Coordinates of C-alpha atoms in Angstrom, one line a residue:
M1457 CA 76.8 26.5 147.4
G1458 CA 74.9 25.3 150.4
L1459 CA 77.4 26.1 153.4
C1460 CA 80.5 27.7 154.7
F1461 CA 83.3 26.7 157.1
E1462 CA 86.6 27.8 158.0
I1463 CA 90.1 26.7 157.0
V1464 CA 93.4 27.5 158.9
Y1465 CA 96.6 27.4 156.9
D1466 CA 100.0 29.2 157.8
S1467 CA 98.0 31.5 160.6
V1468 CA 95.8 32.6 157.9
H1469 CA 91.9 32.1 158.2
Y1470 CA 90.0 31.3 155.0
E1471 CA 86.1 31.4 154.6
V1472 CA 85.3 28.4 152.0
A1473 CA 81.9 27.2 150.4
A1474 CA 80.7 23.9 149.8
E1475 CA 78.0 21.8 148.5
Q1476 CA 75.6 19.6 150.6
G1477 CA 77.2 16.4 151.0
E1478 CA 80.8 17.4 149.7
S1479 CA 83.8 15.8 151.2
L1480 CA 86.4 18.1 152.9
L1481 CA 89.0 16.7 150.2
S1482 CA 87.0 17.8 147.4
V1483 CA 86.6 21.5 149.0
L1484 CA 90.4 21.3 149.6
Q1485 CA 91.3 20.4 146.2
R1486 CA 89.4 23.6 144.9
G1487 CA 91.0 27.0 144.5
D1488 CA 88.0 29.0 143.2
G1489 CA 85.8 30.6 145.6
T1490 CA 88.0 31.1 148.3
I1491 CA 87.5 34.1 150.4
L1492 CA 90.3 35.6 152.7
R1493 CA 88.5 36.8 155.8
E1494 CA 91.1 39.1 157.2
D1495 CA 91.2 41.3 154.2
G1496 CA 87.3 41.5 153.9
A1497 CA 85.5 39.8 150.7
L1498 CA 88.7 39.2 148.7
K1499 CA 88.0 36.6 146.3
L1500 CA 91.2 34.7 145.5
E1501 CA 91.8 34.3 141.7
G1502 CA 93.1 31.2 140.0
G1503 CA 92.8 27.5 140.4
A1504 CA 95.7 26.7 142.7
P1505 CA 94.9 26.7 146.5
P1506 CA 97.9 27.7 148.8
W1507 CA 97.6 24.2 150.6
A1508 CA 98.5 21.0 149.5
V1509 CA 96.7 17.9 151.1
P1510 CA 97.9 14.7 149.9
A1511 CA 95.6 12.1 148.7
L1512 CA 97.7 9.2 147.4
C1513 CA 94.7 6.7 147.2
A1514 CA 92.5 9.5 145.3
G1515 CA 90.1 9.8 148.0
R1516 CA 89.3 6.1 148.7
G1517 CA 90.5 6.4 152.4
S1518 CA 93.1 3.8 152.2
C1519 CA 96.2 5.9 152.5
K1520 CA 95.4 7.8 155.4
K1521 CA 97.7 10.7 154.1
C1522 CA 95.0 13.2 154.0
R1523 CA 94.5 13.7 157.8
V1524 CA 93.6 17.4 158.9
V1525 CA 92.4 18.7 162.3
V1526 CA 88.9 19.6 162.5
N1527 CA 86.9 21.7 165.4
H1528 CA 83.5 21.2 165.4
N1529 CA 80.6 21.3 168.2
G1530 CA 82.9 21.5 170.5
R1531 CA 85.2 18.7 169.5
R1532 CA 88.9 18.9 168.1
Q1533 CA 90.1 15.7 166.4
V1534 CA 92.0 14.3 163.6
Q1535 CA 89.9 13.1 160.4
L1536 CA 90.6 12.1 156.8
A1537 CA 89.6 14.6 154.6
C1538 CA 88.3 12.4 152.1
Q1539 CA 86.2 10.6 154.4
T1540 CA 84.7 13.6 156.1
T1541 CA 81.7 15.6 155.1
A1542 CA 81.8 19.4 155.2
E1543 CA 79.4 21.0 157.6
A1544 CA 78.8 24.5 158.4
G1545 CA 80.6 26.2 161.2
M1546 CA 83.4 23.9 161.2
V1547 CA 87.1 24.9 161.6
V1548 CA 89.7 22.9 159.7
E1549 CA 93.4 23.1 160.5
L1550 CA 96.0 22.3 158.0
A1551 CA 99.5 21.8 158.6
Y1552 CA 102.0 24.1 157.1
A1553 CA 105.0 22.4 155.2
D1554 CA 108.1 24.3 154.1
P1555 CA 107.9 23.9 150.4
L1556 CA 111.7 23.8 149.8
V1557 CA 112.5 20.4 150.7
I1558 CA 115.2 19.0 148.7
R1559 CA 118.8 20.5 148.1
D1560 CA 121.8 19.4 146.1
S1561 CA 125.2 20.0 144.9
S1562 CA 125.4 17.9 141.7
S1563 CA 127.6 18.3 139.1
L1564 CA 126.6 18.2 135.4
S1565 CA 127.6 14.5 134.2
L1566 CA 127.2 15.5 130.7
A1567 CA 128.8 18.7 130.6
E1568 CA 131.8 17.1 128.9
V1569 CA 129.7 15.2 126.5
Y1570 CA 127.5 18.5 125.5
P1571 CA 129.6 21.5 125.9
P1572 CA 127.5 24.8 126.0
D1573 CA 126.4 26.2 122.7
L1574 CA 127.2 29.7 123.6
V1575 CA 130.9 28.7 124.0
A1576 CA 131.0 27.1 120.3
V1577 CA 128.8 29.8 118.7
C1578 CA 130.8 32.8 120.1
P1579 CA 134.6 32.0 121.1
P1580 CA 136.3 32.6 117.8
D1581 CA 135.4 35.9 116.9
L1582 CA 134.9 37.0 120.6
A1583 CA 138.3 36.3 121.3
A1584 CA 139.5 38.7 118.6
V1585 CA 137.5 41.4 120.1
C1586 CA 137.7 40.8 123.9
P1587 CA 141.2 39.8 125.5
P1588 CA 141.8 36.2 126.8
D1589 CA 141.2 37.3 130.3
L1590 CA 137.4 37.6 129.6
A1591 CA 136.9 35.6 132.9
A1592 CA 138.1 38.6 135.0
V1593 CA 135.2 40.8 133.3
C1594 CA 132.8 37.8 133.1
P1595 CA 133.3 35.9 136.5
P1596 CA 131.8 32.7 136.9
D1597 CA 128.9 33.7 139.1
L1598 CA 127.2 35.5 136.1
A1599 CA 126.1 38.1 138.4
A1600 CA 128.3 40.5 136.2
V1601 CA 127.3 39.2 132.7
C1602 CA 125.2 42.4 131.7
P1603 CA 124.9 43.5 128.3
P1604 CA 125.7 47.2 129.4
D1605 CA 129.3 45.8 130.6
L1606 CA 129.8 43.7 127.6
A1607 CA 128.7 46.3 125.1
A1608 CA 131.4 48.8 126.5
L1609 CA 134.1 46.0 125.8
C1610 CA 132.8 44.6 122.6
P1611 CA 132.0 46.8 119.6
P1612 CA 128.6 46.6 117.9
D1613 CA 129.6 44.2 115.1
L1614 CA 129.6 41.6 118.0
V1615 CA 125.8 41.3 116.9
A1616 CA 126.8 39.8 113.9
V1617 CA 128.7 36.9 115.8
C1618 CA 126.0 36.3 118.0
P1619 CA 122.5 37.2 116.6
P1620 CA 119.6 37.9 119.1
D1621 CA 117.5 35.7 116.9
L1622 CA 119.4 32.4 116.9
A1623 CA 116.0 31.0 116.7
A1624 CA 116.5 30.9 113.0
A1625 CA 119.8 28.8 113.4
Q1626 CA 118.0 26.4 115.9
D1627 CA 114.6 25.5 114.5
D1628 CA 113.4 23.5 117.4
T1629 CA 109.8 23.3 116.6
L1630 CA 107.3 20.6 117.6
S1631 CA 108.0 17.8 115.4
S1632 CA 106.0 14.9 117.0
Q1633 CA 102.3 15.5 117.1
P1634 CA 100.3 12.7 116.0
L1635 CA 97.0 14.0 116.2
G1636 CA 97.9 17.6 115.2
I1637 CA 97.3 19.3 118.4
A1638 CA 99.4 22.6 118.5
L1639 CA 100.9 24.1 121.9
D1640 CA 100.7 27.7 122.1
Q1641 CA 103.1 29.3 120.2
P1642 CA 106.1 27.3 118.4
L1643 CA 109.7 29.1 119.1
G1644 CA 113.0 28.9 118.6
I1645 CA 115.2 28.7 121.3
A1646 CA 117.3 31.8 122.9
L1647 CA 120.7 30.4 122.8
D1648 CA 122.0 34.3 123.6
Q1649 CA 120.9 34.4 127.1
P1650 CA 123.3 32.9 129.7
L1651 CA 121.3 31.1 132.0
G1652 CA 118.5 28.3 131.3
I1653 CA 116.2 26.1 133.6
A1654 CA 116.0 22.3 133.6
V1655 CA 113.2 20.7 135.2
D1656 CA 112.2 17.3 135.9
V1657 CA 108.3 16.9 136.5
G1658 CA 107.8 13.7 138.7
T1659 CA 104.5 12.4 139.6
T1660 CA 105.4 12.8 143.3
T1661 CA 108.5 15.5 143.1
V1662 CA 109.6 18.1 141.1
V1663 CA 113.2 19.0 140.6
V1664 CA 114.3 22.5 139.1
R1665 CA 117.9 23.3 138.2
L1666 CA 119.4 26.8 137.4
L1667 CA 122.3 26.5 134.8
D1668 CA 124.9 28.7 133.3
K1669 CA 124.9 28.3 129.8
V1670 CA 128.1 30.1 129.2
I1671 CA 130.5 27.9 131.0
G1672 CA 128.3 24.8 131.7
K1673 CA 127.7 25.1 135.6
L1674 CA 124.9 24.3 137.8
H1675 CA 124.1 27.3 139.8
G1676 CA 121.4 25.6 142.2
S1677 CA 119.2 22.7 142.4
I1678 CA 115.8 22.5 144.4
A1679 CA 112.8 20.5 144.8
D1680 CA 109.6 20.4 146.0
I1681 CA 106.5 17.7 146.3
N1682 CA 104.3 18.0 143.1
P1683 CA 101.3 19.7 144.6
Q1684 CA 99.0 17.5 142.2
A1685 CA 99.7 14.9 144.8
I1686 CA 96.3 16.3 146.2
Y1687 CA 94.6 14.3 143.2
G1688 CA 96.4 11.0 144.0
A1689 CA 99.6 9.6 143.8
D1690 CA 99.7 7.9 140.5
V1691 CA 99.3 8.7 137.0
L1692 CA 96.2 7.2 136.4
S1693 CA 94.8 9.3 139.3
R1694 CA 96.0 12.6 137.5
V1695 CA 94.1 11.4 134.2
D1696 CA 91.0 10.7 136.3
A1697 CA 91.2 14.3 137.7
C1698 CA 91.6 15.6 134.3
S1699 CA 88.5 13.6 133.1
R1700 CA 86.2 15.4 135.7
G1701 CA 87.3 18.9 134.4
E1702 CA 90.3 19.4 136.7
L1703 CA 92.9 19.9 133.9
G1704 CA 93.3 23.8 134.0
T1705 CA 93.6 23.2 138.1
L1706 CA 96.6 20.3 137.6
T1707 CA 98.2 22.7 134.7
T1708 CA 98.2 25.7 137.0
L1709 CA 99.4 24.0 139.8
I1710 CA 102.6 22.7 138.3
R1711 CA 103.2 25.7 136.3
E1712 CA 103.2 27.9 139.7
T1713 CA 105.4 25.2 141.4
I1714 CA 107.9 25.8 138.6
A1715 CA 107.4 29.3 138.5
R1716 CA 108.2 29.6 142.4
L1717 CA 111.0 27.4 142.5
V1718 CA 112.7 29.2 139.5
Q1719 CA 112.3 32.4 141.5
V1720 CA 114.0 31.0 144.5
L1721 CA 116.9 30.0 142.6
V1722 CA 117.2 33.2 140.9
D1723 CA 117.0 35.1 144.2
E1724 CA 119.8 32.8 145.8
G1725 CA 121.9 33.0 142.9
E1726 CA 121.6 36.9 142.7
V1727 CA 121.0 36.5 138.9
R1728 CA 118.5 38.1 136.7
R1729 CA 115.4 36.2 135.7
S1730 CA 115.5 38.0 132.4
D1731 CA 118.7 36.3 131.4
I1732 CA 116.8 33.0 131.4
G1733 CA 116.8 32.0 127.6
I1734 CA 115.2 28.5 127.8
I1735 CA 113.0 26.4 130.3
T1736 CA 113.8 22.4 129.5
I1737 CA 111.2 20.2 131.0
T1738 CA 110.8 16.3 131.2
G1739 CA 108.5 14.0 132.9
N1740 CA 106.5 10.9 132.0
T1741 CA 104.1 11.9 129.2
I1742 CA 101.1 12.3 131.5
M1743 CA 103.0 14.9 133.4
E1744 CA 104.2 16.7 130.3
H1745 CA 100.8 16.6 128.9
I1746 CA 99.4 18.4 132.0
V1747 CA 102.3 20.9 131.8
A1748 CA 101.6 21.7 128.3
G1749 CA 97.9 22.2 129.1
L1750 CA 97.1 19.0 127.0
S1751 CA 94.5 16.7 128.4
P1752 CA 96.0 13.2 129.2
V1753 CA 92.4 11.6 129.0
S1754 CA 93.2 9.4 125.9
I1755 CA 96.3 8.0 127.4
G1756 CA 94.1 6.6 130.2
V1757 CA 92.1 4.3 128.0
A1758 CA 92.9 2.0 125.0
P1759 CA 94.8 2.2 122.8
F1760 CA 96.7 4.6 125.5
T1761 CA 97.1 7.3 122.6
P1762 CA 99.0 10.8 123.6
L1763 CA 98.0 14.1 122.2
S1764 CA 101.6 14.6 121.4
L1765 CA 104.8 13.2 121.8
F1766 CA 106.4 16.8 122.2
G1767 CA 110.1 17.7 121.3
G1768 CA 109.6 21.2 120.5
T1769 CA 109.9 24.6 122.1
H1770 CA 106.7 26.6 123.1
L1771 CA 105.5 29.6 125.1
L1772 CA 103.4 28.5 128.1
D1773 CA 101.4 30.9 130.2
G1774 CA 103.0 31.3 133.6
L1775 CA 106.7 30.3 132.5
N1776 CA 108.4 33.5 131.3
A1777 CA 110.6 31.9 128.7
P1778 CA 110.5 29.4 125.7
V1779 CA 109.8 25.9 126.9
W1780 CA 111.3 23.0 125.4
L1781 CA 109.4 19.4 126.3
A1782 CA 111.4 16.3 126.0
P1783 CA 110.4 13.8 123.3
A1784 CA 108.5 10.9 124.5
V1785 CA 108.0 7.2 123.0
A1786 CA 104.8 6.6 123.8
G1787 CA 101.8 7.2 126.3
Y1788 CA 103.6 5.5 129.2
V1789 CA 107.1 5.8 128.2
G1790 CA 107.9 9.5 128.5
G1791 CA 110.7 12.1 128.4
D1792 CA 112.1 11.0 131.7
I1793 CA 113.3 7.7 129.9
T1794 CA 114.5 9.3 126.7
C1795 CA 116.6 11.9 129.1
G1796 CA 117.6 9.0 131.1
L1797 CA 118.9 6.9 128.1
L1798 CA 120.7 10.3 127.0
A1799 CA 122.4 10.3 130.6
L1800 CA 123.5 6.8 130.1
Q1801 CA 124.7 7.4 126.7
A1802 CA 122.7 4.2 125.4
L1803 CA 123.2 4.5 121.9
K1804 CA 126.9 4.2 122.3
A1805 CA 126.8 1.4 125.1
A1806 CA 129.5 -1.4 124.3
E1807 CA 127.0 -4.1 125.5
P1808 CA 123.0 -4.5 126.0
L1809 CA 121.6 -2.6 129.0
I1810 CA 118.3 -2.1 130.7
L1811 CA 117.2 1.1 132.3
I1812 CA 114.7 0.8 135.1
D1813 CA 113.0 4.2 136.0
L1814 CA 110.8 3.1 139.3
G1815 CA 108.2 5.2 140.3
T1816 CA 104.3 4.9 140.3
N1817 CA 104.6 4.0 136.8
G1818 CA 107.6 1.3 136.3
E1819 CA 109.2 2.5 132.8
I1820 CA 111.9 -0.2 131.4
A1821 CA 114.0 0.2 128.2
F1822 CA 116.1 -2.5 127.0
F1823 CA 119.0 -1.6 124.4
D1824 CA 120.3 -4.6 122.5
G1825 CA 122.9 -2.9 121.0
K1826 CA 121.1 -2.0 117.8
R1827 CA 117.6 -1.0 119.2
I1828 CA 115.7 0.2 122.1
R1829 CA 112.7 -1.6 123.1
C1830 CA 110.6 0.0 125.9
C1831 CA 107.6 -0.9 128.0
A1832 CA 105.7 0.5 131.1
T1833 CA 104.5 -1.7 134.3
A1834 CA 101.8 -0.6 136.5
A1835 CA 104.1 -0.7 139.7
G1836 CA 101.6 1.4 141.8
P1837 CA 102.7 3.9 144.3
V1838 CA 104.7 1.9 146.8
F1839 CA 108.2 2.7 145.6
E1840 CA 107.2 6.4 146.5
G1841 CA 105.4 5.8 149.9
G1842 CA 102.0 5.3 148.7
G1843 CA 99.5 2.7 149.7
V1844 CA 101.9 1.9 152.6
Y1845 CA 100.3 2.5 156.0
F1846 CA 103.1 4.7 157.5
G1847 CA 104.5 5.3 154.0
M1848 CA 105.9 8.8 153.1
S1849 CA 107.8 10.3 150.3
A1850 CA 111.7 10.6 150.5
L1851 CA 111.7 13.5 152.9
P1852 CA 113.3 14.4 156.0
G1853 CA 112.6 11.7 158.7
A1854 CA 111.4 9.0 156.3
I1855 CA 113.1 5.5 157.0
D1856 CA 115.3 4.7 154.0
H1857 CA 117.1 1.9 155.2
V1858 CA 116.6 -1.1 157.6
A1859 CA 118.8 -3.7 159.5
L1860 CA 117.8 -6.3 161.6
E1861 CA 120.4 -7.2 164.7
S1862 CA 120.6 -10.4 166.0
D1863 CA 119.0 -9.7 169.2
G1864 CA 116.1 -8.5 167.6
V1865 CA 116.3 -4.6 167.2
F1866 CA 115.8 -2.7 164.0
S1867 CA 118.6 -0.3 163.4
L1868 CA 116.6 2.4 161.3
S1869 CA 118.6 5.2 159.1
T1870 CA 116.2 8.0 158.2
I1871 CA 116.7 10.9 155.5
G1872 CA 118.5 14.0 156.9
G1873 CA 119.2 11.9 160.4
K1874 CA 115.7 13.1 161.6
P1875 CA 113.4 11.2 164.1
A1876 CA 111.6 8.6 162.2
R1877 CA 108.3 9.6 160.9
G1878 CA 107.4 6.7 158.3
L1879 CA 109.0 4.6 155.3
C1880 CA 109.9 5.9 152.0
G1881 CA 110.2 3.4 149.3
T1882 CA 113.7 2.2 149.5
G1883 CA 113.2 1.7 153.3
L1884 CA 110.3 -0.8 152.5
V1885 CA 112.4 -2.4 150.4
S1886 CA 115.1 -2.8 152.8
A1887 CA 112.8 -3.6 155.8
V1888 CA 111.3 -6.6 153.6
A1889 CA 114.4 -8.0 152.6
S1890 CA 115.7 -8.1 156.2
L1891 CA 112.4 -9.8 157.0
L1892 CA 112.9 -12.2 154.4
E1893 CA 116.6 -13.1 155.6
A1894 CA 115.4 -13.5 159.4
G1895 CA 112.7 -15.8 158.1
I1896 CA 109.9 -13.4 159.7
V1897 CA 108.1 -13.1 156.1
D1898 CA 108.0 -16.5 154.2
A1899 CA 108.4 -17.0 150.3
T1900 CA 104.6 -16.3 149.9
G1901 CA 104.8 -12.9 151.5
A1902 CA 103.1 -14.0 154.9
L1903 CA 104.1 -12.8 158.3
A1904 CA 105.1 -15.7 160.5
D1905 CA 103.5 -16.6 163.8
P1906 CA 105.5 -15.3 166.9
A1907 CA 105.6 -19.0 168.0
D1908 CA 107.3 -20.0 164.6
V1909 CA 110.4 -17.7 164.9
A1910 CA 113.3 -17.2 167.0
P1911 CA 112.5 -15.9 170.4
A1912 CA 114.6 -12.3 169.9
Y1913 CA 112.2 -12.1 166.8
A1914 CA 109.0 -13.1 168.1
Q1915 CA 108.8 -9.6 170.0
L1916 CA 108.4 -7.9 166.9
L1917 CA 105.2 -9.4 165.6
G1918 CA 101.7 -8.6 166.6
R1919 CA 98.5 -7.4 165.5
E1920 CA 97.0 -4.0 165.1
R1921 CA 93.4 -2.8 164.3
I1922 CA 93.7 -1.4 160.4
D1923 CA 90.6 -0.3 158.8
A1924 CA 88.1 -1.9 161.2
T1925 CA 90.0 -5.4 161.1
K1926 CA 92.9 -6.8 163.0
Q1927 CA 96.0 -7.2 160.6
A1928 CA 99.3 -8.8 161.3
V1929 CA 102.2 -6.2 161.6
C1930 CA 106.0 -6.3 162.1
Y1931 CA 107.0 -3.4 164.9
L1932 CA 110.0 -1.3 163.5
T1933 CA 110.4 0.7 166.9
S1934 CA 110.4 -0.7 170.5
D1935 CA 107.4 1.4 171.4
H1936 CA 105.2 0.2 168.6
R1937 CA 104.8 3.5 167.1
L1938 CA 105.6 2.6 163.4
F1939 CA 105.1 -0.9 162.0
L1940 CA 105.0 -2.5 158.7
T1941 CA 101.8 -4.3 158.2
Q1942 CA 100.7 -7.4 155.7
G1943 CA 98.9 -5.3 153.4
D1944 CA 102.2 -3.1 153.0
I1945 CA 104.1 -6.5 152.2
R1946 CA 101.5 -7.6 149.8
G1947 CA 101.5 -4.0 147.9
L1948 CA 105.4 -4.6 147.6
Q1949 CA 105.0 -8.0 146.2
L1950 CA 102.6 -6.9 143.6
A1951 CA 105.0 -4.0 142.5
K1952 CA 108.0 -5.9 142.3
A1953 CA 106.2 -8.5 140.4
A1954 CA 105.2 -6.1 137.8
V1955 CA 108.6 -4.8 137.4
L1956 CA 110.3 -8.1 137.2
A1957 CA 107.7 -9.6 134.7
G1958 CA 108.3 -6.5 132.5
I1959 CA 112.3 -7.2 132.4
K1960 CA 111.5 -10.8 131.6
T1961 CA 109.0 -10.0 129.0
L1962 CA 111.2 -7.8 127.4
L1963 CA 114.2 -10.4 127.2
D1964 CA 111.9 -13.0 125.8
D1965 CA 110.6 -10.7 123.2
W1966 CA 114.0 -10.3 121.6
D1967 CA 115.1 -13.9 122.7
K1968 CA 117.7 -12.7 125.1
T1969 CA 118.8 -13.9 128.4
M1970 CA 120.1 -12.5 132.0
A1971 CA 123.7 -13.4 130.4
D1972 CA 123.3 -11.1 127.7
I1973 CA 123.1 -8.0 130.0
G1974 CA 126.0 -6.0 130.8
L1975 CA 124.4 -3.4 133.0
V1976 CA 121.0 -2.8 134.9
A1977 CA 120.7 0.8 135.5
I1978 CA 118.1 1.8 138.3
A1979 CA 117.1 5.5 137.9
G1980 CA 114.9 8.1 139.5
G1981 CA 115.0 9.4 143.2
F1982 CA 114.1 5.9 144.3
G1983 CA 116.7 4.6 142.5
A1984 CA 119.5 6.9 144.0
A1985 CA 119.1 5.4 147.2
L1986 CA 118.0 2.0 146.7
D1987 CA 120.2 -0.7 148.3
V1988 CA 121.0 -3.3 145.1
S1989 CA 121.5 -6.1 147.4
S1990 CA 117.7 -5.6 149.1
A1991 CA 116.3 -5.3 145.6
A1992 CA 117.9 -8.3 144.4
R1993 CA 116.7 -10.2 147.7
I1994 CA 112.9 -9.5 147.1
G1995 CA 113.1 -9.9 143.4
L1996 CA 112.6 -6.3 142.3
I1997 CA 115.7 -7.1 140.0
P1998 CA 116.6 -10.6 138.9
P1999 CA 119.1 -12.2 141.5
A2000 CA 121.0 -13.2 138.1
L2001 CA 121.6 -9.6 137.4
R2002 CA 122.4 -8.5 141.2
D2003 CA 126.2 -7.9 140.4
K2004 CA 125.6 -6.1 137.1
A2005 CA 123.0 -3.8 138.9
Q2006 CA 123.8 0.1 139.8
A2007 CA 121.9 2.9 141.2
V2008 CA 122.3 5.6 138.9
G2009 CA 120.4 8.7 140.3
N2010 CA 117.9 10.9 138.8
T2011 CA 119.0 10.5 135.1
A2012 CA 116.0 12.3 133.8
I2013 CA 117.2 15.7 135.2
E2014 CA 120.8 14.8 134.1
G2015 CA 119.5 14.4 130.5
I2016 CA 117.1 17.7 130.4
S2017 CA 120.3 19.9 131.8
A2018 CA 122.0 18.8 128.8
A2019 CA 119.0 19.9 126.7
V2020 CA 119.4 23.4 128.3
L2021 CA 123.2 23.7 127.3
S2022 CA 123.0 22.1 123.7
A2023 CA 121.2 21.8 120.5
Q2024 CA 123.3 18.4 119.9
A2025 CA 121.8 16.9 123.2
R2026 CA 118.2 17.8 121.6
E2027 CA 119.0 16.3 118.5
D2028 CA 120.6 13.1 120.4
L2029 CA 117.3 12.8 122.1
A2030 CA 115.3 12.9 119.0
A2031 CA 117.8 9.8 117.7
I2032 CA 116.9 8.0 120.9
V2033 CA 113.3 8.1 120.0
A2034 CA 113.9 6.9 116.6
H2035 CA 115.4 4.0 117.9
C2036 CA 112.7 3.3 120.2
D2037 CA 110.1 0.5 119.9
Y2038 CA 107.4 0.3 122.2
L2039 CA 105.7 -2.9 123.6
E2040 CA 102.4 -3.1 125.1
L2041 CA 102.2 -5.3 128.1
S2042 CA 98.6 -4.9 129.0
T2043 CA 97.9 -7.3 126.2
S2044 CA 100.8 -9.6 126.4
A2045 CA 100.0 -13.3 127.5
K2046 CA 103.6 -13.8 128.3
F2047 CA 103.7 -10.5 130.8
N2048 CA 100.6 -11.9 132.5
Q2049 CA 102.4 -15.4 132.8
H2050 CA 105.5 -14.0 134.2
F2051 CA 103.5 -11.6 136.6
M2052 CA 101.8 -14.5 138.0
N2053 CA 105.2 -16.6 138.6
C2054 CA 107.2 -13.4 140.1
I2055 CA 104.7 -12.6 143.0
C2056 CA 106.4 -15.0 145.6
F2057 CA 109.7 -14.2 147.0
E2058 CA 112.4 -16.4 146.1
D2059 CA 113.8 -18.6 149.1

């Protein structure tokens, strides 16, 4: 190492070493070699730094999200970490963010379809041993579900009813390993523990639920930003990081995040961590690879072959319970889609349906009544705020809905009612839909000249210097603090064209028309808040399917929650995979043709 400088994070000073010519972002992404100055020469172990600096563009300088404050040579200024070279003696200030950003009080949508296995295993014999008012002994909050108490009430022969090694009855070992790669130690699932954890590892956000496996109750739900965002917003940036030898760091980052969020839920629920018998995890195939400690590099190049399609139970370092990974279909159609199809009960659907999970990788599944056809489109990060000049994740202060009034003033809705800080994906879609309706953006996606729009709208248009060039913009706030750029609109055009072209290609592939579809389910955190009318206006979904489209929320977390409670749910997930075919769009001439035809907005 050639030089040292200082980082200040959460009021703690760190001294870090860097190579000559190394960028600040590269240093910040490393967790090794960090020394805590205030405690002397204490080397921090592990590969996960305590801070997380987003780099949605993977360090190319285009996303502007890796801003840091640099004090050097008497000057204090905001700089992009990816474009700043580390120098000896500089002091870098990193903003501290509360990691607990999302909470909800959702119910378990599949609780009636998949009742808890514990109830199915024990009640008949347990009823004979324990009185009907067992609820008085074991209240719903599970805090009193302690083995000593139960032992006093129920005689020793209860062990014969609910044997500890229920793994023998539930042989959930890894069943899909096309290349024969094993993950740690295959295990059965300990159904005799009263608690379980469900996790949805998204490219941007990690959602964790604590579940009561006895009565099928949601104890709590919490989410945080996926700390891997320091390596880029999309899955390919994570693949690239792994190809550079960063797999261990990425795996540590995500496992530590899951473990931390689990501990928060355990502490708040006043339950015992030792009562957690299973952790079920879903996500796209690349995210599941990284959680499992498997390299996803082979998914990044043709023929896009994953090392595993998962669907089994294992021990993973850092997660103190058996981990069951949701089964995937292909390299770019993962467990988040199979869990989403489970949440929709797709195989029981009365008419054909389409499931769209919109994120950095747009995954689409089409059920025609017999089989499921899946594909994935490279939508890019715009639906999650990446690549947008004032883009941000769906956090408090993000503009999530835009309405343009006749007097030329934007009405902005923000998450949590906080002051507007930027645009999340749904806000971008809503804003562009409003501009199309007002004639401020034309069918080609170009922002109009101020002279060509109504006088009330002319004040919204201007030009700003962006990346050393002046670019047309539309101001969202009267003080011109936030605006939409021409580049933002172009990025949305490409993303929506990829999704719409994927839908059309799937329908063509099975000789179906829009009229054959009974439901278009738009899933994911983005889909939960998406205005369907705005989505149809920009062509994200076919206008012909507007009345059949529904925002269905995070179906991935709903499906993986069912997998905590029920072996039948895990079996049904395997059945869904068995019904799936995969269509590779990168080699499809039809897709390329549809994509070119879908770039423009419809008049």
